[in-house]
């Protein structure tokens, strides 16, 4: 359901900065199912990749073999990402707070002596700052969805609406959070993440229990449409080709 929901948010003609794993599955599903002109951009420098299977890493030769162009990593960031030429970027997180700030650096209040030291930032801060918008993909539980992140690796909406503008960040930041329970979007007035859709079979109390802050719920809370037969067929084909 996460792959399908994330794929549906990608429109035809968009450009998308893709990571490996679920974001790659979602982007390739979208390109095959409803957005044939979606341009996939991988951090390794592959522009317009059209893989016949799900890549194993950003260095998978399948990406270069099927790309419209292969450029250097500095060019990906300096020419494409930082000037705002990429519409959507996917990000994951170890922790996410109610304003969409992301932590992938440390767990614990002491940076120098953390409980857990995580892999770090990579290109995520630039994606969060400069992509037209950001989709966060993350399984929902209280350890990941926290009131306040232990460290802000990638800036979301700071402490509320207007913080991105104060910092001069060009992108809109997180506009969608896709979880295994539902979809969250920032409130237009406060930028606080708000539950707008429940996935089929999920109850509201499950989402509330899986969230580490007092969750706001949209007045017109909807149910995410179940995957279509076409979407399931494309997913199965992708997974079969990748086996």
Coordinates of C-alpha atoms in Angstrom, one line a residue, residues 27-166:
X27 CA 8.6 5.8 -8.9
X28 CA 8.9 2.9 -11.3
X29 CA 5.4 1.8 -10.6
X30 CA 4.2 5.4 -11.4
X31 CA 6.2 5.5 -14.6
X32 CA 4.7 2.2 -15.8
X33 CA 1.1 2.6 -14.5
X34 CA 0.1 6.2 -15.1
X35 CA 3.0 8.6 -15.6
X36 CA 5.1 7.5 -18.7
X37 CA 6.8 10.9 -18.9
X38 CA 8.0 10.8 -15.3
X39 CA 11.7 11.6 -15.3
X40 CA 13.6 9.5 -12.7
X41 CA 16.9 11.0 -11.4
X42 CA 19.2 9.0 -9.3
X43 CA 22.0 10.4 -7.1
X44 CA 24.6 8.5 -9.0
X45 CA 24.0 10.8 -12.0
X46 CA 21.5 8.8 -14.0
X47 CA 19.0 11.1 -15.6
X48 CA 15.8 9.7 -17.1
X49 CA 16.6 6.1 -16.1
X50 CA 14.0 3.5 -17.2
X51 CA 15.1 0.3 -15.5
X52 CA 13.5 -2.9 -16.5
X53 CA 13.8 -4.1 -12.9
X54 CA 14.2 -2.5 -9.5
X55 CA 17.8 -1.4 -9.1
X56 CA 19.9 -2.9 -6.3
X57 CA 21.7 0.4 -5.5
X58 CA 22.2 3.8 -7.0
X59 CA 25.3 2.4 -8.7
X60 CA 23.4 -0.4 -10.4
X61 CA 24.5 -0.6 -14.1
X62 CA 20.8 -1.0 -15.1
X63 CA 20.3 2.7 -14.3
X64 CA 23.1 3.9 -16.5
X65 CA 22.2 1.5 -19.3
X66 CA 18.7 2.8 -19.5
X67 CA 19.3 6.5 -18.7
X68 CA 18.9 9.4 -21.1
X69 CA 22.2 10.8 -19.8
X70 CA 24.8 10.0 -17.2
X71 CA 26.4 13.0 -15.5
X72 CA 28.6 13.6 -12.5
X73 CA 27.3 13.6 -8.9
X74 CA 28.4 17.3 -8.5
X75 CA 26.4 18.2 -11.5
X76 CA 23.3 16.4 -10.1
X77 CA 23.4 18.6 -7.1
X78 CA 24.9 21.9 -8.4
X79 CA 22.9 22.1 -11.7
X80 CA 19.8 20.1 -11.1
X81 CA 19.0 20.0 -7.4
X82 CA 20.1 23.3 -5.9
X83 CA 18.6 25.6 -8.6
X84 CA 15.2 23.9 -8.1
X85 CA 15.0 21.9 -11.3
X86 CA 13.7 18.8 -9.6
X87 CA 10.0 18.7 -8.8
X88 CA 9.9 16.0 -6.1
X89 CA 12.4 14.3 -3.8
X90 CA 11.8 11.2 -1.7
X91 CA 13.3 10.9 1.8
X92 CA 13.2 8.4 4.6
X93 CA 13.9 9.0 8.3
X94 CA 14.9 7.5 11.6
X95 CA 12.8 10.2 13.3
X96 CA 10.2 12.5 12.0
X97 CA 8.5 15.2 14.1
X98 CA 5.1 16.9 13.7
X99 CA 6.5 19.6 11.4
X100 CA 8.2 17.2 9.1
X101 CA 11.8 17.7 10.4
X102 CA 13.9 14.6 9.8
X103 CA 16.6 13.0 11.9
X104 CA 19.1 10.5 10.3
X105 CA 22.1 11.5 12.5
X106 CA 21.8 10.5 16.1
X107 CA 19.4 9.1 18.6
X108 CA 19.8 10.7 22.0
X109 CA 20.1 14.2 23.3
X110 CA 23.9 14.3 23.4
X111 CA 25.4 14.5 19.9
X112 CA 28.9 13.5 21.1
X113 CA 27.7 10.6 23.1
X114 CA 24.4 9.4 21.5
X115 CA 22.5 6.2 22.2
X116 CA 22.8 5.4 18.5
X117 CA 24.8 7.1 15.8
X118 CA 23.0 6.8 12.5
X119 CA 24.4 6.9 8.9
X120 CA 24.0 10.7 8.7
X121 CA 22.8 13.2 6.1
X122 CA 24.2 12.2 2.6
X123 CA 22.3 14.4 0.1
X124 CA 19.1 14.6 2.2
X125 CA 19.5 18.1 3.5
X126 CA 19.8 19.5 0.0
X127 CA 16.9 17.4 -1.2
X128 CA 14.8 18.8 1.7
X129 CA 15.9 22.3 1.0
X130 CA 15.7 22.6 -2.8
X131 CA 13.3 20.1 -4.4
X132 CA 10.0 21.6 -5.3
X133 CA 8.4 19.3 -2.7
X134 CA 9.4 16.3 -0.6
X135 CA 7.6 13.0 0.0
X136 CA 8.6 11.2 3.2
X137 CA 8.1 7.5 3.2
X138 CA 8.3 5.9 6.7
X139 CA 6.6 3.1 8.7
X140 CA 4.6 4.6 11.5
X141 CA 5.4 3.9 15.1
X142 CA 6.1 6.0 18.3
X143 CA 9.9 5.6 18.0
X144 CA 9.9 7.1 14.5
X145 CA 7.1 9.7 14.8
X146 CA 8.3 11.8 17.7
X147 CA 7.2 15.2 19.2
X148 CA 10.7 16.6 18.6
X149 CA 13.6 15.0 16.7
X150 CA 16.8 14.5 18.6
X151 CA 18.7 16.2 15.7
X152 CA 17.5 18.1 12.7
X153 CA 19.3 16.5 9.8
X154 CA 16.9 17.7 7.1
X155 CA 14.8 20.7 7.6
X156 CA 11.0 20.3 7.2
X157 CA 8.8 23.1 8.4
X158 CA 10.9 24.0 11.5
X159 CA 8.6 25.0 14.2
X160 CA 5.7 25.9 11.9
X161 CA 4.5 27.8 8.9
X162 CA 6.9 30.5 7.6
X163 CA 10.2 29.0 9.0
X164 CA 11.3 27.8 5.6
X165 CA 10.8 31.3 4.1
X166 CA 12.7 32.9 6.9

